[in-house]
Coordinates of C-alpha atoms in Angstrom, one line a residue:
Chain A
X1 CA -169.5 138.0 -45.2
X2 CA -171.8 138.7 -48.1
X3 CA -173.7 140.7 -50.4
X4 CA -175.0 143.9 -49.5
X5 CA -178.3 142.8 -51.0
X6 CA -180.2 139.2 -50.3
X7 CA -179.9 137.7 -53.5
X8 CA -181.0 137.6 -57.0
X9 CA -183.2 135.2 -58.8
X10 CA -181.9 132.7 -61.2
X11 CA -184.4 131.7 -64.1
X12 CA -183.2 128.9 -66.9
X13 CA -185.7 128.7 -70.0
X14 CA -184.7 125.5 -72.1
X15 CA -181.2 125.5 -71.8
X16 CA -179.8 123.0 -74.6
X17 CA -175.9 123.1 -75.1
X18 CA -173.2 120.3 -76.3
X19 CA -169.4 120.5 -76.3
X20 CA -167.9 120.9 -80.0
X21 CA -168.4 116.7 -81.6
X22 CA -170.1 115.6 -78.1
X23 CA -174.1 115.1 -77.5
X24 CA -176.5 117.7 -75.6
X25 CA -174.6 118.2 -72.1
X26 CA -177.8 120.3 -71.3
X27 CA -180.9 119.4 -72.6
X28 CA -184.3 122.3 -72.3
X29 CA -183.0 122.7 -69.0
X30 CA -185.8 124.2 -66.7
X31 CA -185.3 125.5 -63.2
X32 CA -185.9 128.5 -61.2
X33 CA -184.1 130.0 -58.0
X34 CA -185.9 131.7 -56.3
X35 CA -184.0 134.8 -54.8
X36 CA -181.9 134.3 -51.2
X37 CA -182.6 130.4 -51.5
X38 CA -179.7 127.8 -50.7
X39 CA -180.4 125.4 -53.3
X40 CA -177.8 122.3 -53.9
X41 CA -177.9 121.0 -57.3
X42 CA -177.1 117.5 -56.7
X43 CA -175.9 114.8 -59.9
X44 CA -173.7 112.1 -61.0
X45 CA -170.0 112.4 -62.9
X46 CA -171.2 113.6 -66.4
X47 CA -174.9 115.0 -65.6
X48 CA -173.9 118.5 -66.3
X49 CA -173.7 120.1 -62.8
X50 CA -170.0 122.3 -64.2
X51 CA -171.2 122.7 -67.3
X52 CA -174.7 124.7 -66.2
X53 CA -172.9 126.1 -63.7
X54 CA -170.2 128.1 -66.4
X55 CA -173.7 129.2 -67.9
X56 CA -174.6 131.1 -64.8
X57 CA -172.1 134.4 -65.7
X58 CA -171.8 133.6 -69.4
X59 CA -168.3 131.5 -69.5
X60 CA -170.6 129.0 -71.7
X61 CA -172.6 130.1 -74.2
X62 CA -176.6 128.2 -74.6
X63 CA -177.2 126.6 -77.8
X64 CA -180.6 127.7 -76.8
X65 CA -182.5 128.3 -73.6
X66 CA -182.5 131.6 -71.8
X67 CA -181.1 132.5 -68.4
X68 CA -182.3 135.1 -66.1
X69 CA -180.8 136.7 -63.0
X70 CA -182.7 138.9 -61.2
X71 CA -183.8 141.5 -64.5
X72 CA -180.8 140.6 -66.6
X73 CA -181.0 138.4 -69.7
X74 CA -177.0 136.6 -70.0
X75 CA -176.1 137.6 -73.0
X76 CA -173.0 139.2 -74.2
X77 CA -173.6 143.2 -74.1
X78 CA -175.1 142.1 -70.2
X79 CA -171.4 140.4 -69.6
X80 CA -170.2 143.1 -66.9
X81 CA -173.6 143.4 -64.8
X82 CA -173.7 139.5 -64.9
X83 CA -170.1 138.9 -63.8
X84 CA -170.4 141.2 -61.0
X85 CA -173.8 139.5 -59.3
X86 CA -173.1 136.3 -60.1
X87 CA -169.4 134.4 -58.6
X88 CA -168.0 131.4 -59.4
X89 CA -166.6 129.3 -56.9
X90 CA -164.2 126.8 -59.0
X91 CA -163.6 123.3 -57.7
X92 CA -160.0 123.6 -57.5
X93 CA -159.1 126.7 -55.3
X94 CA -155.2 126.4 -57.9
X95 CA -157.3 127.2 -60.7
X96 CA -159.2 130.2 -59.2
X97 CA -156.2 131.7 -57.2
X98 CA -153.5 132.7 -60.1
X99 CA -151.9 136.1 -58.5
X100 CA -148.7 136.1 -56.5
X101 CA -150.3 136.9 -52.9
X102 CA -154.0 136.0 -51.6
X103 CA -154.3 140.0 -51.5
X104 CA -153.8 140.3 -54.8
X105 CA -156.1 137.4 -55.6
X106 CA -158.8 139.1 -53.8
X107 CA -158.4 142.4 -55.2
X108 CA -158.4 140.9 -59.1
X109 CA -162.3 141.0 -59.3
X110 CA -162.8 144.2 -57.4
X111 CA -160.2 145.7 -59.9
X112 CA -162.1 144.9 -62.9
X113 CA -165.1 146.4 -62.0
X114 CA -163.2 149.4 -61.6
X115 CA -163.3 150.0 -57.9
X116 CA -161.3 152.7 -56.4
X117 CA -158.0 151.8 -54.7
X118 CA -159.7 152.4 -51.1
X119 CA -162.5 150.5 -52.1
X120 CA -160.0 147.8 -52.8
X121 CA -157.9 147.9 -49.4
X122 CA -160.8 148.0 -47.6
X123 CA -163.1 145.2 -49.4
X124 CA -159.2 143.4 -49.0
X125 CA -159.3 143.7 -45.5
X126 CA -163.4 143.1 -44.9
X127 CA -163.2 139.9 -46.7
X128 CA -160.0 138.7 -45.1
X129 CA -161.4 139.2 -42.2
X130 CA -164.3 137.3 -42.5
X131 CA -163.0 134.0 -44.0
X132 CA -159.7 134.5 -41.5
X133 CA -156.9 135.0 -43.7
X134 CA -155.5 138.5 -42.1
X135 CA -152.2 136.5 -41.5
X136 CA -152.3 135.1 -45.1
X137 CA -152.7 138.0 -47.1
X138 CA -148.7 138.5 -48.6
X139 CA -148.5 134.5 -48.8
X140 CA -148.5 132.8 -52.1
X141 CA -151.1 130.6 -52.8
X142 CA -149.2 127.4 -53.1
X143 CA -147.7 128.4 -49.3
X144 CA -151.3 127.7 -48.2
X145 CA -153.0 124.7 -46.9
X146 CA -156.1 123.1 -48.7
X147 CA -158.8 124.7 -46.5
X148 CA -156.7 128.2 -46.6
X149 CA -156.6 127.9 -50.1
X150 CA -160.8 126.8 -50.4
X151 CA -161.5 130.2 -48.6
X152 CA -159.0 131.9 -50.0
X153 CA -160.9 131.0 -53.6
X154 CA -164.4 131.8 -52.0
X155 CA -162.8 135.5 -50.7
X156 CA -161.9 136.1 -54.4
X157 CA -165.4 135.4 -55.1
X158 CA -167.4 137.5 -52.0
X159 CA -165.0 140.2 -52.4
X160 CA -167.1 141.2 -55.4
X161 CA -170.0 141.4 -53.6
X162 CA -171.9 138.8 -55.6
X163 CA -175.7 138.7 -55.3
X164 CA -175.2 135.2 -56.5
X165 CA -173.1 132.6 -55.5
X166 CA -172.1 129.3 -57.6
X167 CA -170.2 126.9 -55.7
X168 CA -168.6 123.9 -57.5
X169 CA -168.1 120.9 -55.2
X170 CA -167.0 122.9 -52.7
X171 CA -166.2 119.9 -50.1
X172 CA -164.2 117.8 -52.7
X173 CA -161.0 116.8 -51.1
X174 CA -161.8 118.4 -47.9
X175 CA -161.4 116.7 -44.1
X176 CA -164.7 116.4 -42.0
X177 CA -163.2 118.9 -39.5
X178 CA -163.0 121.6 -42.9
X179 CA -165.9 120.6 -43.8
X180 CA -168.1 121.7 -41.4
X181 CA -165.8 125.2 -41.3
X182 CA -167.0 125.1 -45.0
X183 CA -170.6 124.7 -44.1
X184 CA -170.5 127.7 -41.4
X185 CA -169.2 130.0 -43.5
X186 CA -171.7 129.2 -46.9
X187 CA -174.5 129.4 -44.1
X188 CA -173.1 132.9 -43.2
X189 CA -173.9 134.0 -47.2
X190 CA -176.4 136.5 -47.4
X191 CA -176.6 135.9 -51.6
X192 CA -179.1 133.1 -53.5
X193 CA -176.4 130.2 -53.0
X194 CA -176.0 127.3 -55.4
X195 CA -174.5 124.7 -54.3
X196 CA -173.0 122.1 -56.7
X197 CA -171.9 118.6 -55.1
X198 CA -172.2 114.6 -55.8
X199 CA -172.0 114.7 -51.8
X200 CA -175.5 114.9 -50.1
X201 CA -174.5 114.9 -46.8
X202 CA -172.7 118.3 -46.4
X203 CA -175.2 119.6 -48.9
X204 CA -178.1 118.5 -46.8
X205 CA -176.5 120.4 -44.0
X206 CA -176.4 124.0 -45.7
X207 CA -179.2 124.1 -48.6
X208 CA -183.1 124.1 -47.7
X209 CA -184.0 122.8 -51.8
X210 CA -182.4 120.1 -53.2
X211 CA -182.4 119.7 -57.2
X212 CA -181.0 116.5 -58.9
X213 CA -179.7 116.9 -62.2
X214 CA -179.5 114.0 -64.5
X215 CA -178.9 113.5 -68.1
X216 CA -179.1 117.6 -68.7
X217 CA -181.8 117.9 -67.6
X218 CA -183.4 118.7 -63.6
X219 CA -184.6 115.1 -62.6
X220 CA -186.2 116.2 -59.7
X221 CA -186.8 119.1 -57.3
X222 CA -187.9 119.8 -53.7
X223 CA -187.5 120.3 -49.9
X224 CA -183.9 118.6 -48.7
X225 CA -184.7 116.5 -46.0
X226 CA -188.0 114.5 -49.3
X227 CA -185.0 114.7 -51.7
X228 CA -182.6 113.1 -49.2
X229 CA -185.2 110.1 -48.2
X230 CA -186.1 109.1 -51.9
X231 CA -183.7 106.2 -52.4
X232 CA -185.2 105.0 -55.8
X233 CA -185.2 108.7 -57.1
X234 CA -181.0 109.0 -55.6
X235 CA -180.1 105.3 -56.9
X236 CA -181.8 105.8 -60.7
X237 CA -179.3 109.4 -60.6
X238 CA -176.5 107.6 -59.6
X239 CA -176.3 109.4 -56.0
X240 CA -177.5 106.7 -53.3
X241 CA -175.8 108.0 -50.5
X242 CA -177.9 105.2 -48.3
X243 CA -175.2 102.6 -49.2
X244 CA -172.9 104.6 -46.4
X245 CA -176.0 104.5 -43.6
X246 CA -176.4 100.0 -44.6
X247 CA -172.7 100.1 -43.9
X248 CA -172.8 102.1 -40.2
X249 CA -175.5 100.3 -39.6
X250 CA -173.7 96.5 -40.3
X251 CA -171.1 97.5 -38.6
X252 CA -173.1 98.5 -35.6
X253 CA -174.6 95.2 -35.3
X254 CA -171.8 93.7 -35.7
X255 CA -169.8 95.9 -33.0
X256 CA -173.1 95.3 -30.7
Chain B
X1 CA -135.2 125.3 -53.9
X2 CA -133.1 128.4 -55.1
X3 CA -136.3 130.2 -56.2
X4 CA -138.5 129.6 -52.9
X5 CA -135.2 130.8 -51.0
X6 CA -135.2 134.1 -53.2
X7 CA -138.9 134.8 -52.7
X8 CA -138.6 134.4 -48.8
X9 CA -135.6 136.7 -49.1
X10 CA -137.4 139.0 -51.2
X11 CA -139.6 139.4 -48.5
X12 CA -136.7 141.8 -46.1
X13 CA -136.4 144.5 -45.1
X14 CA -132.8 145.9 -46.0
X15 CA -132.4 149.6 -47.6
X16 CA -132.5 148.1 -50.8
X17 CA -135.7 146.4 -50.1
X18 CA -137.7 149.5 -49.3
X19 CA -136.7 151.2 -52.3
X20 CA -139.4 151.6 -55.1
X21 CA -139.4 148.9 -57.9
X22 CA -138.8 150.9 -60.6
X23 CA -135.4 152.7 -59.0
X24 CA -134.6 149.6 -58.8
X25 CA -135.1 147.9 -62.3
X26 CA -134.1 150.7 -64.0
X27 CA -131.3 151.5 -61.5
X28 CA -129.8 147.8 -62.2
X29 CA -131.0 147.4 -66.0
X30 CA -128.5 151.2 -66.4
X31 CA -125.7 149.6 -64.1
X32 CA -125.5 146.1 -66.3
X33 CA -125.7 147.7 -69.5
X34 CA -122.8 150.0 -68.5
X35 CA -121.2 147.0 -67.6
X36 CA -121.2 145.1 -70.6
X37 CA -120.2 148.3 -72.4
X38 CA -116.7 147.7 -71.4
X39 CA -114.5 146.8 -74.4
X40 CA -111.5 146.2 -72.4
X41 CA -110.4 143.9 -69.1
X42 CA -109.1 146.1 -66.2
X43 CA -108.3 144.5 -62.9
X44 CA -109.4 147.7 -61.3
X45 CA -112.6 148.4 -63.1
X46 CA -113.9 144.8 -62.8
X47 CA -112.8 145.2 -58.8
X48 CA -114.1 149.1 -58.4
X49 CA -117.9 147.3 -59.9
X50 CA -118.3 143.8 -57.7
X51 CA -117.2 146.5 -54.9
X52 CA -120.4 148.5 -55.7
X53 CA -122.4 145.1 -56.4
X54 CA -120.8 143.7 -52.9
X55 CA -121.9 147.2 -51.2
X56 CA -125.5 147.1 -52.8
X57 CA -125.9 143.5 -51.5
X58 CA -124.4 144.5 -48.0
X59 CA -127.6 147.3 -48.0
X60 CA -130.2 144.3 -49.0
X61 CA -128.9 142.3 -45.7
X62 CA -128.6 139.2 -48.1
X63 CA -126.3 136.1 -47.6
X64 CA -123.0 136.2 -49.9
X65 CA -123.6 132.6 -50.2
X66 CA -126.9 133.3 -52.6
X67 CA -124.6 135.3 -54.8
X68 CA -122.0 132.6 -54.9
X69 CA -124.4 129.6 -55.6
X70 CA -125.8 131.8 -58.1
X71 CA -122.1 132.8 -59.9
X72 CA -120.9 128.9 -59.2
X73 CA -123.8 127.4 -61.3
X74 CA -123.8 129.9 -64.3
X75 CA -119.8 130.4 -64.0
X76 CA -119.1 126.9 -66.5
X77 CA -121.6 128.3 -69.2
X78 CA -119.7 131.6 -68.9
X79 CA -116.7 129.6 -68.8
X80 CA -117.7 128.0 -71.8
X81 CA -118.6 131.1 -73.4
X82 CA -115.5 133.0 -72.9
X83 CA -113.3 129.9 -73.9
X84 CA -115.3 129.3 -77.4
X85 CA -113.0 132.4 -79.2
X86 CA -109.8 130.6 -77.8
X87 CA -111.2 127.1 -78.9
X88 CA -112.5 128.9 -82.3
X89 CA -108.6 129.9 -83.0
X90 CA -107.0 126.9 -81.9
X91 CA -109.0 125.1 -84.7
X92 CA -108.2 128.0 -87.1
X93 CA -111.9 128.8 -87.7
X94 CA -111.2 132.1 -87.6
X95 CA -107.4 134.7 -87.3
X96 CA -108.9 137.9 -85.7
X97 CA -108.7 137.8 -82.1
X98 CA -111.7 137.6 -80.1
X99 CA -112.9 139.2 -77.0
X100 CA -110.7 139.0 -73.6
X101 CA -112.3 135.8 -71.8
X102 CA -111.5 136.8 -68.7
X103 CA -113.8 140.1 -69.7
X104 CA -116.9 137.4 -70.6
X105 CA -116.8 136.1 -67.7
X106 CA -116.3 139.0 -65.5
X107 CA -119.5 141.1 -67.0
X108 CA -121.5 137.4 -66.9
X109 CA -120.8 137.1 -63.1
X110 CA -121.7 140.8 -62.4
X111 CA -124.3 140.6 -64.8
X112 CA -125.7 137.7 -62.7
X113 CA -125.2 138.9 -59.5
X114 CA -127.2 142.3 -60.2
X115 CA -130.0 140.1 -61.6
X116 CA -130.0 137.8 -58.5
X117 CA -129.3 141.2 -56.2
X118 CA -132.5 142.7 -58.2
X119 CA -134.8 139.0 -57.6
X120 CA -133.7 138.7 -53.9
X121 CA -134.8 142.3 -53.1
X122 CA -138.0 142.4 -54.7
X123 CA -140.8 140.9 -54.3
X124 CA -142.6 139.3 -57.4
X125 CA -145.7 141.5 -57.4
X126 CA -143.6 144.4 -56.7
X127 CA -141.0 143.8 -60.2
X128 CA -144.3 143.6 -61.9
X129 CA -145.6 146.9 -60.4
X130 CA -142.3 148.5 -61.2
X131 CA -142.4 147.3 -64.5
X132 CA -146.1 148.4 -65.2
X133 CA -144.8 152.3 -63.8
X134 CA -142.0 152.2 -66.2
X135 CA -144.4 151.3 -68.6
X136 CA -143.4 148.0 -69.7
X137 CA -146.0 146.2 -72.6
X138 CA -149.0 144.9 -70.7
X139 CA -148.5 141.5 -72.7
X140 CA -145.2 141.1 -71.5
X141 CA -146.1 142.2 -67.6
X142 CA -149.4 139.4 -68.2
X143 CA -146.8 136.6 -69.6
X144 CA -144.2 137.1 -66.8
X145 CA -146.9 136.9 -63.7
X146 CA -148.4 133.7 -65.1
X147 CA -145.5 131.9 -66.1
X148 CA -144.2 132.6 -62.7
X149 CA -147.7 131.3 -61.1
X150 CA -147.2 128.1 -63.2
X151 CA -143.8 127.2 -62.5
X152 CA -145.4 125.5 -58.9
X153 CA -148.3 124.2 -60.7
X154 CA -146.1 122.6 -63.4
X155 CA -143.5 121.6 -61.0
X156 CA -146.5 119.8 -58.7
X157 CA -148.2 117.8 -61.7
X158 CA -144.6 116.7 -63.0
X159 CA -144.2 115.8 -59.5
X160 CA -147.0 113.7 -59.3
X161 CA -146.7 111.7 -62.5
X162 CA -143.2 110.9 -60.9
X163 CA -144.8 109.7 -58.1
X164 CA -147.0 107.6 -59.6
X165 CA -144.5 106.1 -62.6
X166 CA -142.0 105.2 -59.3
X167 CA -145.2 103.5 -58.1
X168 CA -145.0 101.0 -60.9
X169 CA -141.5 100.9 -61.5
X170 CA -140.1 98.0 -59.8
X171 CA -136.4 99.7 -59.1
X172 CA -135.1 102.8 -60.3
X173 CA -133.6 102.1 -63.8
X174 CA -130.3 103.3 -64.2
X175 CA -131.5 105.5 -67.4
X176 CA -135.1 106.4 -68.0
X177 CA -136.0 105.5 -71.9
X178 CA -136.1 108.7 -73.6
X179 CA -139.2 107.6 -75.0
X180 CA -140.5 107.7 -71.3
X181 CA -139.5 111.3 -70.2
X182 CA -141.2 112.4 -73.9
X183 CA -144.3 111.0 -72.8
X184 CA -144.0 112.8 -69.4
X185 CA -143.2 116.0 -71.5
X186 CA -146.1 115.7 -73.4
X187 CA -148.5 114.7 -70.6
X188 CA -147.5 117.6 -68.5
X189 CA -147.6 119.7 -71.8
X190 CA -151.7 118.8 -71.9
X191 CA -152.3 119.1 -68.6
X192 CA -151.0 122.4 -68.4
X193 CA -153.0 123.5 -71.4
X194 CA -156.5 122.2 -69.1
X195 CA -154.9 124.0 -66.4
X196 CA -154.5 127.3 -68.5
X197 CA -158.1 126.5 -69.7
X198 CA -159.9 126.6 -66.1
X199 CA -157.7 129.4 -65.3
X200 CA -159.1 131.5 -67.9
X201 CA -162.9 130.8 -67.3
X202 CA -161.9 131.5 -63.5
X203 CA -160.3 135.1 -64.7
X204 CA -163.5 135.9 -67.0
X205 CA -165.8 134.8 -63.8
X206 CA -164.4 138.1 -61.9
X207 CA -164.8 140.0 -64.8
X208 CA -161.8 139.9 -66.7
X209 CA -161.4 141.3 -70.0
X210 CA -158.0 141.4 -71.2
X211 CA -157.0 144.3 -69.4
X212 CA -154.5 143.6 -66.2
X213 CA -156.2 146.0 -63.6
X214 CA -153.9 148.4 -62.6
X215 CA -152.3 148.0 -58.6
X216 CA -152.0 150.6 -56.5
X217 CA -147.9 151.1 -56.1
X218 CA -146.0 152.6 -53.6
X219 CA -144.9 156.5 -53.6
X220 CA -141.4 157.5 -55.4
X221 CA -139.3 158.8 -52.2
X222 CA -136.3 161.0 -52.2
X223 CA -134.5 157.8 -51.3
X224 CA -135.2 156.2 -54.6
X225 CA -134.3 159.3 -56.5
X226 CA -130.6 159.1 -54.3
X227 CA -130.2 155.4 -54.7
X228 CA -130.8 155.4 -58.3
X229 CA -128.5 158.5 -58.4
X230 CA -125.4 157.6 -56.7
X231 CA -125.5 154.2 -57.8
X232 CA -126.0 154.6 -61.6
X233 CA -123.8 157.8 -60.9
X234 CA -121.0 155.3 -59.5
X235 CA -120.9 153.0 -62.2
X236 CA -120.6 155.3 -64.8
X237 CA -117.9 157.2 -63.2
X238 CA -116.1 153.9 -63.0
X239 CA -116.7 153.3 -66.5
X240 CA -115.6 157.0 -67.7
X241 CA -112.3 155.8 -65.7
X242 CA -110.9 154.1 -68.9
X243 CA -112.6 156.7 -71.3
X244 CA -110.2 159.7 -69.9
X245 CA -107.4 157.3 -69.7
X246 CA -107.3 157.0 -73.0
X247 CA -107.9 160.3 -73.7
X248 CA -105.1 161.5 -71.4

């Protein structure tokens, strides 16, 4: 399941922006996305990862800074081309999913843009069929399960046909076993894909770039496996994921 | 829960079930407002009506014990209603005799049952469809389908600050401080309003503007156009009952 096309570029030119009373969340942010990449934008609680993220379709408005995807400027009067390339993926499928049925969750995007009734049933069916939820269609959303209701959230997204795909901690609060069903089906995206997580493993295991964002602004930037093996870079962000490998590898000893 | 068991019911497939939403809404909103019309208590009447509500449920396939859950919890507010005239006199608030309590609570029970008969036939989306065809204000359509997606959401988060005050609560108090359940009510008033914020930027993100898109809705039949007939027809010749009575 994915976008007819392969993807759009994402540009950000000096993106500065601060919640009403609170310092720069964002500060002359700088990256570029190239277009069909699967790129994970990794950072600590508080670096800004949500917050440049909402930016992406225009839920956030810069202070300053420009952002690009593919041709279009995000501004308001480009609101409607930007919300149909780019798709949020929220961090908590509750918040995303607000309709009475998954069907009518999934049809809520294709509606606004004013797709025909057909169009709808069938985009309905396509996307339910790719993310397996045929026999979930009439349910509720609080009748399903917390990996039903994960790809429930991303089939309200894909339906859309995004060119771009956001996805907000997508593996928070998710078992290993969903997890890697998670990972299969971002790897199946044929859309720019950007990843959002504090976890580097599973992001490791389904983006080719790795970005580190820290203190608003992007820290560092580079091939996955580089970003992965810098320890000093990971511990001064707050991300050491290394911690977990000394542990395995105590306990091995200690098992052996 | 009384609501989940509604919903699954709602799901059916009686004759009443497959007819369109808006037969049915305005079908039942013409039958309870003839209803409460009636001025006068007739045993007959009030019998000839719950045996058109008892034949409409019989067509749903629904349990009669829903309907009597239903009429047993409301039944001491209507009790209370119809009694307040007879209270009212006995402490000489006021001479003129008020309305037959035994008519109160007859049209509150009927009243109730339609509503529940209406609830357990329909599915949510499908009341809200109905509505939309018989052109209902959007606003009103828009409050109804969130407020019915929040009562789970509300129900979980004041579920799990009860969790996690009986964590701490070294055995259950025999009253909970007022104090205490206002904190709770305020707590799960903010987090609600979070909620109501991420669910927003959520709806802009698939390009929301305002406008609920309109759903596609299910054809008018000629058995809508019968049930909504003969039913309403029913009623009102029930009702008309007392009006040549009179004029006899």
């Amino acid at each position: 399941m994915g976008s007819e096309a392969c993807g759009l570029p994402v540009e950000i030119e000096n993106l500065t922006f601060a919640y009403p009373g609170q310092p720069e969340a964002l500060r002359g942010l700088d990256w570029r996305v190239p277009a069909g990449a699967r790129v994970g934008l990794l950072g600590a609680s508080g670096a800004g990862k949500s917050t440049l993220l909402l930016h992406l379709n225009g839920i956030l408005r810069q202070k300053s800074g420009k952002i690009r995807i593919g041709e279009t400027l995000v501004e308001e009067r480009t609101l409607a081309t930007i919300r149909r390339d780019v798709g949020l993926v929220f961090q908590n499928p509750d918040d995303q999913l607000f309709h009475l049925s998954v069907a009518e969750d999934i049809a809520f995007g294709p509606r606004n843009l004013g797709w025909s009734e057909s169009q709808v049933q069938q985009t309905i069916q396509e996307t339910a069929t790719a993310l397996r939820l045929e026999g979930l269609l009439d349910k509720h959303p609080q009748q399903l399960s917390s990996g039903e209701k994960k790809r429930a959230a991303l089939a309200t997204v894909l339906a859309m046909r995004p060119r771009v795909v956001a996805l907000d901690e997508p593996f928070a609060n998710l078992d290993p076993a969903l997890i890697e069903q998670l990972i299969g089906l971002i790897h199946g995206l044929s859309a720019t894909v950007i990843l959002i997580s504090q976890s580097i493993l599973p992001a490791l295991a389904c983006c080719s770039t790795l970005a580190i964002l820290d203190q608003g602004r992007i820290a560092a930037e580079g091939p996955a496996y580089e970003i992965a093996r810098d320890r000093a870079l990971l511990g001064r962000c707050g991300l050491d994921f290394h911690y977990y490998r000394d542990v395995w590898r105590r306990l091995e000893t200690a098992g052996g | 829960m009384i609501g989940l068991r509604v919903e699954k019911l709602a799901e059916g497939h009686g004759w009443l079930h497959r007819r369109a939403p808006e037969a049915k809404i305005a079908a039942f909103a013409l039958i309870t407002l003839i209803i409460l019309s009636e001025m006068s208590f007739s045993v007959g009447r009030m019998a000839a009506y719950a045996a058109i509500t008892l034949l409409l449920i019989l067509s749903a396939r629904l349990p009669l014990s829903l309907f009597a859950r239903r009429a047993l919890l409301t039944a001491p507010i209507l009790l209370l209603a119809a009694a307040l005239p007879w209270i009212s006199r006995k402490l000489g608030e006021s001479a003129a005799a008020g309305p037959d309590p035994r008519l109160l609570l007859a049209k509150g029970l009927l009243a109730v049952c339609l509503l529940t008969l209406l609830a357990a036939s329909t599915r949510f989306p499908d009341l809200i469809g109905g509505l939309e065809k018989l052109r209902a204000p959007a606003v009103l359509r828009l409050l109804a389908g969130l407020m019915y997606r929040y009562v789970p959401l509300l129900r979980d988060e004041w579920d799990r600050m009860e969790v996690a005050r009986r964590s701490r609560t070294p055995g259950e108090p025999r009253r909970r401080p007022l104090a205490l359940i206002a904190r709770q009510l305020a707590n799960l008033f903010l987090r609600a309003w979070q909620r109501a914020d991420r669910v927003q930027a959520a709806m802009e993100a698939r390009a929301f503007t305002g406008r609920w898109p309109r759903a596609a809705g299910r054809a008018f039949t000629g058995g809508d156009v019968l049930f909504l007939w003969s039913s309403v027809t029913l009623v009102l010749l029930v009702r008309a009952s007392e009006v040549l009575r009179h004029g006899v």
